Amino acid sequence: MTGRSVLVLGGGVVGVATAWYCAQAGCAVTLIERREGVGMETSFANAGQVSPGYSAPWAGPGMQVKALRWLAMKHGPLKVQPRMDRALFAWLIRFNAACTAEAYATGKSRMMRLATYSRDMLRLLRAETNIAYDHGEGGTLQLFRTQKQVDAAIKDVTVLRELGVEHRMLDRAAVLAQEPGLAAATAPIAGGLLLPGDETGDAHLFTRELARMAAEAGVTFVHDTNIDSIVAKDGRVDHVLAGGQTYRADEVVLALGSYSADIARPLGLDLPVYPLKGYSLTAPVADPTGAPLSTVMDETYKIGITRLGGRVRVGGTAELAGFDTRLPSKRTEVLRLSLTDLFPRAADLDAVQYWTGLRPATPDGPPIVGASPIANLWLNCGHGTLGWTMACGSGRLIADLITGKTPDIDYSDLSYARYSPVNA
């Protein structure tokens, strides 16, 4: 069904990718974004990883114990801001229910299926358009400081092997050969897990460039416009109210990240998407020989250190703090700590820029991609820390569904239907 009119709500990397693929499929597309440009929020300064090999739910066996230990750490990867928040309590109940071996395996397989497909779509897009975004293809190195971490990685290696994901366990010498800049590390290095199929890139640059190409392909972008409500009649979206204007289209795609749940709630949709606050720093490379070549994931602090052209991006931390976008210095200390522990000569920290953003997380891990109970409303949200990784695959999937094309991958277990009482 080409020739459909499509209204995309949200101008992050997921929304822009959706608009691009819908336009390529022959649809007349309008995208509405509340900020002055695209990619200005969660997509602005994320960790820079396109990492299907590292795709996994936070919820898993023993996570409750890990969470308590992390909360007690000064620089733990998880923080919770005490607050009376019904949405958070409901999300945590679902998260706790997903902390089983079976749920973890199910969530990981779903996430890796979409993430791998998305990486392949990104590669195809790059080949077809020569889009530039400081991309690299050096893989992800998960770095273990202790033998205990090495031993614990065996479980993930088993899952990777079952899913056919290329990987290699490395000893200390092989780690240093893979990332020579780690030779200057002051932290201990026990080993690593290399995921050579992963990539890197600046999500903000990509989103801006893809939006430029989408505009040339006929997509209309409406900026500086708040999306007020989606109005449904007789089981279908009738119109969208945004910035005091009424917008109508044959199909509507909800891609508002962490804000998707609030917009969907008046429609009777319970989207279990909650903001997972993260932080990053970006600094110019000071010594290329002491900087990472690709991405190094510091397992101790759950911090990603990524080379983006002439810059180093350090991102991490998961904070449950509602929609708080303040940037306290005590939350960024761990970013500098991880960087200086592992790559002390890498970056010019006198020129550092800090950032915080809200990652839209589902309790079980996979995003919500596909149809909603409202006939012409499509959902593309809840990608958590993997929006950049999954953007192209999610956008292509929605475009295929809207135009009646059979998607290239199984999508049935990614939809909103998995949260219905029948499938609970």
XYZ file of N, CA and C in Angstrom, residues 149-410:
786
model
N 34.971 -11.515 36.758
C 34.205 -11.011 35.621
C 34.421 -11.880 34.388
N 35.647 -12.344 34.202
C 35.931 -13.246 33.085
C 35.100 -14.515 33.203
N 35.077 -15.080 34.397
C 34.327 -16.323 34.615
C 32.830 -16.113 34.399
N 32.313 -14.965 34.841
C 30.882 -14.684 34.694
C 30.501 -14.508 33.231
N 31.451 -14.095 32.394
C 31.167 -13.859 30.979
C 30.878 -15.148 30.216
N 31.269 -16.265 30.784
C 31.051 -17.547 30.110
C 29.568 -17.767 29.820
N 28.694 -17.315 30.720
C 27.254 -17.471 30.505
C 26.809 -16.720 29.255
N 27.273 -15.480 29.094
C 26.899 -14.705 27.912
C 27.508 -15.301 26.659
N 28.701 -15.850 26.780
C 29.339 -16.475 25.627
C 28.500 -17.645 25.134
N 27.917 -18.397 26.055
C 27.052 -19.514 25.683
C 25.858 -19.030 24.872
N 25.239 -17.926 25.322
C 24.100 -17.372 24.600
C 24.533 -16.852 23.230
N 25.686 -16.184 23.173
C 26.198 -15.682 21.901
C 26.438 -16.820 20.917
N 26.987 -17.915 21.430
C 27.253 -19.069 20.568
C 25.951 -19.646 20.035
N 24.946 -19.760 20.902
C 23.654 -20.311 20.487
C 22.989 -19.431 19.427
N 23.221 -18.103 19.520
C 22.595 -17.169 18.584
C 23.462 -16.922 17.349
N 24.612 -17.560 17.293
C 25.471 -17.430 16.123
C 26.174 -16.094 16.008
N 26.423 -15.426 17.138
C 27.090 -14.127 17.128
C 28.606 -14.326 17.206
N 29.331 -13.727 16.278
C 30.785 -13.845 16.274
C 31.359 -13.198 17.537
N 32.274 -13.901 18.188
C 32.865 -13.401 19.417
C 34.183 -14.124 19.687
N 35.035 -13.495 20.500
C 36.289 -14.121 20.902
C 36.630 -13.710 22.324
N 36.942 -14.679 23.151
C 37.452 -14.383 24.489
C 38.951 -14.088 24.362
N 39.394 -13.012 25.013
C 40.781 -12.570 24.924
C 41.448 -12.568 26.288
N 42.716 -12.989 26.325
C 43.488 -12.826 27.558
C 44.068 -11.417 27.571
N 44.836 -11.099 28.613
C 45.332 -9.730 28.762
C 46.180 -9.299 27.566
N 47.054 -10.177 27.106
C 47.916 -9.830 25.980
C 47.105 -9.550 24.721
N 46.071 -10.352 24.491
C 45.233 -10.159 23.308
C 44.403 -8.884 23.420
N 43.996 -8.537 24.643
C 43.277 -7.283 24.870
C 44.151 -6.094 24.470
N 45.408 -6.115 24.897
C 46.316 -5.014 24.583
C 46.641 -4.963 23.093
N 46.658 -6.122 22.445
C 46.874 -6.139 21.003
C 45.676 -5.548 20.266
N 44.479 -5.790 20.788
C 43.263 -5.275 20.176
C 43.132 -3.771 20.390
N 43.456 -3.308 21.589
C 43.353 -1.886 21.937
C 44.682 -1.455 22.574
N 45.671 -1.085 21.760
C 47.000 -0.741 22.286
C 46.995 0.400 23.297
N 46.016 1.299 23.208
C 45.956 2.405 24.149
C 45.793 1.971 25.584
N 45.313 0.750 25.796
C 45.133 0.235 27.156
C 46.457 -0.085 27.839
N 47.558 -0.046 27.114
C 48.860 -0.321 27.727
C 49.188 0.687 28.823
N 48.589 1.881 28.734
C 48.837 2.914 29.739
C 47.858 2.844 30.910
N 46.949 1.867 30.903
C 45.918 1.780 31.947
C 46.528 1.592 33.321
N 45.937 2.256 34.300
C 46.335 2.053 35.695
C 45.462 1.003 36.367
N 44.357 0.649 35.740
C 43.458 -0.378 36.275
C 43.951 -1.759 35.854
N 43.666 -2.791 36.654
C 44.033 -4.151 36.248
C 43.214 -4.604 35.052
N 43.798 -5.433 34.206
C 43.113 -5.985 33.041
C 43.266 -7.499 33.082
N 42.140 -8.194 33.269
C 42.169 -9.652 33.377
C 41.856 -10.335 32.054
N 41.142 -9.646 31.174
C 40.759 -10.244 29.896
C 39.658 -9.441 29.257
N 39.092 -10.004 28.192
C 38.031 -9.281 27.496
C 37.241 -10.187 26.580
N 36.098 -9.691 26.160
C 35.249 -10.375 25.188
C 35.104 -9.458 23.987
N 35.585 -9.906 22.841
C 35.531 -9.100 21.628
C 34.322 -9.483 20.792
N 33.563 -8.467 20.386
C 32.409 -8.635 19.509
C 32.714 -7.887 18.218
N 33.370 -8.547 17.260
C 33.879 -7.853 16.078
C 32.806 -7.358 15.121
N 31.570 -7.825 15.248
C 30.503 -7.393 14.351
C 29.869 -6.075 14.732
N 30.228 -5.516 15.891
C 29.656 -4.249 16.337
C 30.332 -3.076 15.635
N 29.643 -1.931 15.633
C 30.159 -0.728 14.994
C 30.045 0.461 15.942
N 30.552 1.589 15.493
C 30.458 2.828 16.257
C 30.017 3.957 15.334
N 29.586 5.051 15.930
C 29.190 6.204 15.132
C 28.462 7.236 15.967
N 28.454 8.459 15.492
C 27.799 9.567 16.188
C 26.321 9.598 15.792
N 25.458 9.236 16.719
C 24.021 9.151 16.434
C 23.438 10.508 16.060
N 23.937 11.572 16.677
C 23.412 12.911 16.372
C 23.763 13.320 14.948
N 25.011 13.111 14.559
C 25.413 13.426 13.182
C 24.606 12.601 12.183
N 24.431 11.320 12.502
C 23.659 10.448 11.623
C 22.224 10.947 11.482
N 21.594 11.293 12.594
C 20.197 11.722 12.574
C 20.029 12.999 11.763
N 20.935 13.949 11.957
C 20.864 15.199 11.191
C 21.048 14.950 9.695
N 22.021 14.107 9.364
C 22.297 13.863 7.951
C 21.160 13.077 7.305
N 20.613 12.101 8.022
C 19.494 11.338 7.467
C 18.268 12.227 7.301
N 18.056 13.148 8.243
C 16.934 14.086 8.117
C 17.111 14.976 6.888
N 18.348 15.398 6.642
C 18.607 16.213 5.447
C 18.247 15.433 4.181
N 18.664 14.180 4.124
C 18.362 13.358 2.955
C 16.870 13.075 2.863
N 16.230 12.884 4.020
C 14.783 12.635 4.015
C 14.026 13.854 3.507
N 14.467 15.050 3.907
C 13.820 16.270 3.418
C 13.964 16.382 1.906
N 15.137 16.020 1.400
C 15.335 16.043 -0.047
C 14.438 15.021 -0.744
N 14.094 13.942 -0.006
C 13.225 12.906 -0.567
C 11.738 13.242 -0.397
N 11.438 14.412 0.186
C 10.055 14.850 0.273
C 9.437 14.848 1.653
N 10.168 14.431 2.689
C 9.619 14.439 4.046
C 9.496 15.873 4.546
N 8.348 16.193 5.139
C 8.130 17.506 5.743
C 8.471 17.443 7.221
N 9.351 18.337 7.687
C 9.735 18.389 9.093
C 9.107 19.613 9.744
N 8.421 19.376 10.864
C 7.802 20.447 11.639
C 8.524 20.509 12.977
N 9.322 21.574 13.209
C 10.117 21.706 14.425
C 9.457 22.670 15.414
N 10.023 22.707 16.616
C 9.554 23.635 17.656
C 8.048 23.508 17.893
N 7.551 22.283 17.863
C 6.112 22.060 17.979
C 5.818 20.956 18.981
N 5.204 21.312 20.082
C 4.827 20.328 21.094
C 3.690 19.447 20.595
N 3.787 18.176 20.846
C 2.712 17.244 20.501
C 1.803 17.144 21.719
N 0.586 17.636 21.583
C -0.307 17.756 22.727
C -1.123 16.495 22.971
N -1.690 15.915 21.921
C -2.519 14.727 22.126
C -2.787 14.027 20.811
N -3.108 12.752 20.934
C -3.576 11.950 19.808
C -5.062 11.702 20.044
N -5.888 12.067 19.099
C -7.343 11.953 19.252
C -7.847 10.787 18.396
N -8.489 9.826 19.039
C -9.005 8.646 18.334
C -10.527 8.654 18.317
N -11.085 8.127 17.230
C -12.527 7.940 17.095
C -12.775 6.608 16.415
N -13.709 5.855 16.969
C -14.110 4.571 16.374
C -12.918 3.640 16.155
N -11.999 3.623 17.137
C -10.888 2.684 17.086
C -9.762 3.065 16.160
N -9.763 4.321 15.672
C -8.710 4.801 14.788
C -8.261 6.190 15.221
N -7.033 6.542 14.896
C -6.590 7.916 15.126
C -7.298 8.819 14.132
N -7.986 9.819 14.647
C -8.662 10.787 13.780
C -7.717 11.936 13.439
N -7.033 12.444 14.471
C -6.088 13.531 14.229
C -5.135 13.654 15.409
N -4.108 14.435 15.197
C -3.122 14.742 16.235
C -3.114 16.249 16.446
N -3.170 16.659 17.702
C -3.080 18.075 18.044
C -1.637 18.387 18.446
N -1.041 19.358 17.771
C 0.348 19.718 18.048
C 0.547 21.196 17.781
N 1.042 21.898 18.803
C 1.312 23.320 18.639
C 0.100 24.126 18.230
N -1.073 23.731 18.682
C -2.293 24.447 18.340
C -2.830 24.144 16.952
N -2.205 23.204 16.260
C -2.640 22.830 14.914
C -3.169 21.401 14.908
N -3.986 21.101 13.911
C -4.524 19.751 13.730
C -3.818 19.083 12.555
N -3.312 17.880 12.797
C -2.624 17.118 11.747
C -3.356 15.798 11.535
N -3.564 15.447 10.278
C -4.234 14.194 9.937
C -3.363 13.403 8.962
N -3.458 12.093 9.057
C -2.733 11.211 8.135
C -3.387 9.844 8.162
N -3.103 9.052 7.133
C -3.636 7.689 7.107
C -3.067 6.856 8.253
N -1.786 7.071 8.537
C -1.103 6.287 9.561
C -0.315 7.228 10.460
N -0.234 6.870 11.759
C 0.508 7.666 12.735
C 1.506 6.753 13.440
N 2.731 7.216 13.566
C 3.779 6.446 14.240
C 4.203 7.188 15.490
N 4.101 6.519 16.645
C 4.497 7.100 17.923
C 5.946 6.719 18.203
N 6.847 7.704 18.132
C 8.280 7.473 18.344
C 8.833 8.577 19.236
N 8.193 8.759 20.377
C 8.531 9.852 21.280
C 9.434 9.419 22.426
N 10.092 8.287 22.301
C 11.013 7.864 23.348
C 10.328 7.741 24.685
N 10.942 8.325 25.716
C 10.413 8.217 27.083
C 9.070 8.905 27.252
N 8.727 9.811 26.343
C 7.469 10.550 26.460
C 6.304 9.829 25.779
N 6.575 8.681 25.198
C 5.527 7.943 24.489
C 4.412 7.491 25.428
N 4.771 7.063 26.631
C 3.772 6.509 27.552
C 2.722 7.549 27.926
N 3.156 8.781 28.208
C 2.212 9.822 28.621
C 1.245 10.179 27.500
N 1.745 10.225 26.264
C 0.877 10.549 25.131
C -0.108 9.420 24.848
N 0.325 8.176 25.068
C -0.515 7.015 24.757
C -1.552 6.715 25.834
N -1.297 7.147 27.053
C -2.166 6.777 28.171
C -3.625 7.202 27.984
N -3.923 8.435 27.529
C -5.331 8.813 27.326
C -6.053 7.962 26.289
N -5.297 7.237 25.468
C -5.900 6.347 24.479
C -6.204 4.971 25.065
N -5.902 4.788 26.333
C -6.126 3.501 26.975
C -4.969 2.531 26.796
N -3.829 3.027 26.333
C -2.658 2.176 26.130
C -1.718 2.291 27.328
N -1.325 1.170 27.849
C -0.398 1.122 28.982
C 0.976 0.722 28.452
N 1.750 1.713 28.016
C 3.096 1.437 27.501
C 4.076 1.423 28.669
N 4.672 0.289 28.974
C 5.617 0.229 30.092
C 6.990 0.762 29.685
N 7.027 2.037 29.358
C 8.265 2.698 28.950
C 8.596 3.752 29.992
N 9.788 3.631 30.596
C 10.176 4.555 31.668
C 11.554 5.120 31.356
N 11.788 6.407 31.668
C 13.090 7.004 31.363
C 14.214 6.446 32.225
N 15.262 6.016 31.571
C 16.471 5.524 32.225
C 17.549 6.562 31.941
N 17.813 7.394 32.907
C 18.700 8.540 32.698
C 20.151 8.084 32.547
N 20.815 8.627 31.554
C 22.216 8.301 31.337
C 23.037 9.568 31.148
N 24.345 9.411 31.236
C 25.257 10.542 31.149
C 26.373 10.240 30.153
N 26.965 11.297 29.601
C 28.144 11.101 28.760
C 29.052 12.314 28.865
N 30.294 12.091 28.492
C 31.224 13.196 28.279
C 31.863 13.010 26.918
N 32.185 14.119 26.286
C 32.860 14.118 25.000
C 34.046 15.057 25.091
N 35.202 14.589 24.609
C 36.407 15.414 24.661
C 37.259 15.154 23.429
N 38.034 16.151 22.998
C 38.930 15.932 21.866
C 40.005 14.901 22.218
N 40.435 14.153 21.220
C 41.543 13.221 21.419
C 42.819 14.031 21.658
N 43.529 13.709 22.744
C 44.787 14.392 23.047
C 45.985 13.625 22.496
N 45.952 12.295 22.635
C 47.040 11.436 22.165
C 46.431 10.261 21.413
N 46.491 10.264 20.096
C 45.865 9.178 19.334
C 46.388 7.797 19.701
N 47.648 7.694 20.106
C 48.200 6.378 20.467
C 47.683 5.895 21.810
N 47.132 6.805 22.615
C 46.607 6.423 23.921
C 45.100 6.387 23.986
N 44.450 6.545 22.831
C 42.991 6.575 22.770
C 42.455 5.248 22.247
N 41.195 4.935 22.531
C 40.622 3.694 21.993
C 40.520 3.751 20.475
N 40.621 2.584 19.849
C 40.432 2.496 18.404
C 38.955 2.358 18.056
N 38.190 1.720 18.934
C 36.761 1.512 18.707
C 36.019 1.750 20.014
N 35.294 0.749 20.515
C 34.571 0.872 21.780
C 35.121 -0.112 22.801
N 35.364 0.380 23.998
C 35.734 -0.465 25.125
C 34.654 -0.310 26.190
N 34.046 -1.430 26.582
C 33.025 -1.425 27.633
C 33.673 -1.829 28.948
N 33.728 -0.916 29.880
C 34.300 -1.172 31.206
C 33.254 -1.913 32.031
N 33.445 -3.223 32.187
C 32.448 -4.050 32.862
C 32.237 -3.639 34.304
N 33.261 -3.128 34.949
C 33.148 -2.767 36.363
C 32.139 -1.648 36.577
N 32.199 -0.628 35.745
C 31.323 0.528 35.913
C 30.218 0.601 34.863
N 30.168 -0.387 33.943
C 29.189 -0.386 32.855
C 29.283 0.914 32.055
N 30.513 1.286 31.732
C 30.797 2.515 31.008
C 31.349 2.165 29.626
N 30.855 2.839 28.590
C 31.371 2.653 27.246
C 32.288 3.805 26.858
N 33.479 3.486 26.367
C 34.453 4.492 25.923
C 34.658 4.279 24.433
N 34.293 5.271 23.625
C 34.217 5.092 22.181
C 34.996 6.173 21.449
N 35.692 5.768 20.414
C 36.379 6.717 19.532
C 35.407 7.147 18.431
N 35.205 8.451 18.312
C 34.359 9.018 17.265
C 35.196 10.029 16.493
N 35.902 9.565 15.489
C 36.761 10.463 14.734
C 37.840 11.042 15.625
N 37.874 12.364 15.746
C 38.859 13.030 16.584
C 38.383 13.283 17.996
N 37.339 12.579 18.414
C 36.782 12.751 19.762
C 36.711 11.421 20.493
N 36.633 11.515 21.809
C 36.352 10.361 22.653
C 35.016 10.601 23.337
N 34.131 9.638 23.269
C 32.828 9.706 23.929
C 32.794 8.653 25.038
N 32.431 9.061 26.236
C 32.333 8.161 27.388
C 30.907 8.227 27.904
N 30.195 7.099 27.900
C 28.790 7.127 28.289
C 28.425 5.978 29.202
N 27.450 6.237 30.065
C 26.983 5.172 30.944
C 26.097 5.687 32.048
N 25.903 4.859 33.057
C 25.064 5.075 34.230
C 23.586 4.916 33.877
N 22.883 4.236 34.735
C 21.436 4.080 34.611
C 20.813 4.640 35.880
N 20.064 5.703 35.733
C 19.474 6.372 36.886
C 17.967 6.457 36.714
N 17.245 5.951 37.692
C 15.794 6.042 37.704
C 15.416 7.310 38.465
N 15.157 8.364 37.713
C 14.929 9.676 38.320
C 13.782 10.409 37.642
N 12.861 9.661 37.043
C 11.764 10.309 36.343
C 12.276 11.096 35.153
N 11.715 12.275 34.950
C 12.084 13.101 33.799
C 13.048 14.216 34.189
N 13.807 13.979 35.237
C 14.814 14.930 35.705
C 15.990 14.957 34.726
N 16.267 16.111 34.138
C 17.376 16.227 33.187
C 18.496 17.128 33.715
N 18.565 17.278 35.035
C 19.686 18.022 35.602
C 20.979 17.223 35.421
N 22.108 17.912 35.526
C 23.406 17.300 35.263
C 24.324 17.495 36.476
N 24.110 16.741 37.553
C 24.938 16.901 38.756
C 26.349 16.358 38.548
N 27.343 17.063 39.071
C 28.739 16.671 38.871
C 29.047 15.316 39.502
N 28.343 14.950 40.576
C 28.642 13.671 41.229
C 28.278 12.484 40.347
N 27.420 12.687 39.345
C 27.053 11.599 38.438
C 28.049 11.466 37.284
N 28.786 12.523 37.013
C 29.743 12.463 35.909
C 31.135 12.045 36.361
N 31.366 11.978 37.656
C 32.683 11.596 38.167
C 33.114 10.220 37.667
N 32.149 9.291 37.621
C 32.484 7.926 37.228
C 32.913 7.862 35.761
N 32.404 8.754 34.930
C 32.810 8.776 33.531
C 34.292 9.118 33.412
N 34.708 10.144 34.130
C 36.118 10.534 34.124
C 36.983 9.452 34.758
N 36.468 8.838 35.812
C 37.226 7.795 36.503
C 37.515 6.625 35.577
N 36.483 6.143 34.881
C 36.664 5.014 33.975
C 37.640 5.373 32.857
N 37.491 6.565 32.293
C 38.362 6.992 31.198
C 39.814 7.095 31.653
N 40.043 7.742 32.783
C 41.427 7.944 33.228
C 42.043 6.663 33.765
N 41.229 5.745 34.257
C 41.735 4.430 34.671
C 42.275 3.641 33.477
N 41.546 3.711 32.362
C 41.844 2.842 31.225
C 42.639 3.548 30.121
N 42.320 4.807 29.858
C 43.001 5.548 28.791
C 43.447 6.908 29.327
N 44.412 6.927 30.226
C 44.772 8.191 30.887
C 45.324 9.263 29.954
N 45.828 8.883 28.772
C 46.406 9.871 27.848
C 45.454 10.207 26.704
N 44.270 9.638 26.727
C 43.411 9.689 25.534
C 42.859 11.060 25.214
N 42.347 11.778 26.212
C 41.490 12.928 25.934
C 41.968 14.201 26.613
N 41.613 15.310 26.012
C 41.857 16.625 26.588
C 40.682 16.957 27.504
N 40.848 16.684 28.782
C 39.741 16.860 29.721
C 39.521 18.319 30.110
N 40.383 19.207 29.628
C 40.125 20.635 29.833
C 39.072 21.152 28.852
N 38.785 20.339 27.824
C 37.804 20.752 26.810
C 36.600 19.812 26.805
N 36.310 19.201 27.938
C 35.257 18.198 28.008
C 33.874 18.848 27.970
N 32.913 18.137 27.357
C 31.508 18.546 27.354
C 30.685 17.422 27.967
N 29.840 17.763 28.919
C 28.991 16.773 29.576
C 27.570 16.847 29.039
N 26.859 15.739 29.154
C 25.487 15.653 28.634
C 24.723 14.615 29.445
N 23.408 14.806 29.514
C 22.542 13.787 30.089
C 21.315 13.623 29.207
N 20.785 12.395 29.156
C 19.611 12.113 28.339
C 18.787 10.993 28.933
N 17.542 10.896 28.488
C 16.598 9.918 29.021
C 16.417 8.781 28.024
N 16.886 7.587 28.381
C 16.738 6.420 27.509
C 15.414 5.719 27.820
N 14.549 5.520 26.832
C 13.202 4.968 27.072
C 13.239 3.441 27.206
N 13.169 2.955 28.417
C 13.378 1.530 28.675
C 12.080 0.787 28.950
N 11.987 -0.415 28.397
C 10.926 -1.349 28.783
C 11.465 -2.245 29.895
N 10.597 -2.824 30.721
C 11.088 -3.640 31.836
C 11.742 -4.947 31.403
N 11.332 -5.495 30.253
C 11.881 -6.790 29.822
C 12.979 -6.655 28.783
N 13.276 -5.442 28.331
C 14.398 -5.225 27.440
C 14.072 -4.841 26.016
N 13.364 -5.677 25.242
C 13.101 -5.341 23.841
C 12.207 -4.107 23.706
N 12.361 -3.357 22.629
C 11.476 -2.216 22.396
C 10.083 -2.681 21.992
N 9.171 -1.724 21.883
C 7.816 -2.006 21.416
C 7.721 -1.494 19.984
N 7.695 -2.419 19.045
C 7.712 -2.067 17.625
C 6.593 -2.825 16.923
N 5.666 -2.108 16.315
C 4.592 -2.766 15.579
C 3.258 -2.098 15.793
N 2.215 -2.856 15.575
C 0.856 -2.329 15.657
C 0.435 -2.091 17.100
N -0.548 -1.223 17.262
C -1.182 -1.002 18.558
C -2.637 -1.446 18.455
N -3.372 -1.482 19.553
C -4.796 -1.819 19.468
C -5.618 -0.797 18.685
N -5.056 0.374 18.432
C -5.726 1.389 17.620
C -5.291 1.185 16.176
N -6.237 1.039 15.282
C -5.992 0.496 13.946
C -4.839 1.140 13.186
N -4.766 2.447 13.175
C -3.752 3.116 12.349
C -2.660 3.796 13.172
N -2.497 3.353 14.431
C -1.430 3.867 15.286
C -0.351 2.806 15.432
N 0.875 3.152 15.045
C 2.013 2.247 15.111
C 2.965 2.711 16.205
N 3.567 1.755 16.883
C 4.447 2.059 18.007
C 5.896 1.748 17.643
N 6.775 2.684 17.956
C 8.209 2.493 17.723
C 8.947 3.184 18.862
N 8.940 2.545 20.017
C 9.456 3.191 21.223
C 9.994 2.135 22.192
N 10.639 2.602 23.262
C 11.113 1.692 24.302
C 12.428 1.009 23.990
N 13.296 1.663 23.233
C 14.550 1.045 22.815
C 15.642 1.105 23.877
N 15.382 1.780 24.990
C 16.352 1.816 26.079
C 17.669 2.428 25.651
N 18.766 1.747 25.970
C 20.095 2.235 25.624
C 20.496 1.868 24.197
N 19.581 1.254 23.435
C 19.929 0.714 22.126
C 19.158 1.356 20.975
N 18.682 2.583 21.182
C 17.963 3.251 20.110
C 18.816 3.443 18.864
N 20.075 3.805 19.041
C 20.986 3.994 17.923
C 21.250 2.652 17.237
N 21.425 1.619 18.045
C 21.669 0.288 17.488
C 20.482 -0.216 16.681
N 19.260 0.048 17.139
C 18.076 -0.560 16.553
C 17.280 0.361 15.632
N 17.745 1.589 15.424
C 16.930 2.583 14.723
C 16.590 2.187 13.297
N 17.585 1.813 12.521
C 17.318 1.516 11.107
C 16.428 0.292 10.954
N 16.669 -0.738 11.752
C 15.836 -1.932 11.668
C 14.409 -1.658 12.090
N 14.226 -0.876 13.154
C 12.878 -0.548 13.624
C 12.140 0.308 12.612
N 12.842 1.301 12.046
C 12.213 2.162 11.055
C 11.804 1.406 9.807
N 12.686 0.526 9.334
C 12.358 -0.273 8.146
C 11.194 -1.212 8.440
N 11.162 -1.791 9.624
C 10.089 -2.699 10.009
C 8.738 -2.000 9.993
N 8.673 -0.804 10.570
C 7.415 -0.055 10.587
C 7.000 0.323 9.171
N 7.948 0.749 8.356
C 7.619 1.113 6.975
C 7.062 -0.078 6.214
N 7.646 -1.254 6.402
C 7.143 -2.455 5.736
C 5.714 -2.765 6.172
N 5.451 -2.657 7.470
C 4.113 -2.965 7.980
C 3.080 -1.969 7.441
N 3.447 -0.699 7.428
C 2.513 0.322 6.947
C 2.171 0.106 5.480
N 3.136 -0.302 4.688
C 2.921 -0.445 3.243
C 2.516 -1.858 2.843
N 2.264 -2.711 3.829
C 1.760 -4.045 3.523
C 2.804 -5.035 3.051
N 4.061 -4.720 3.260
C 5.136 -5.627 2.868
C 5.472 -6.558 4.025
N 5.755 -7.812 3.741
C 6.162 -8.746 4.785
C 7.568 -8.400 5.255
N 7.750 -8.083 6.534
C 9.087 -7.719 7.025
C 10.095 -8.854 6.859
N 11.368 -8.477 6.852
C 12.447 -9.440 6.654
C 12.678 -10.316 7.875
N 12.237 -9.876 9.048
C 12.441 -10.640 10.281
C 11.116 -10.837 10.994
N 11.093 -11.803 11.894
C 9.911 -12.017 12.735
C 9.777 -10.824 13.679
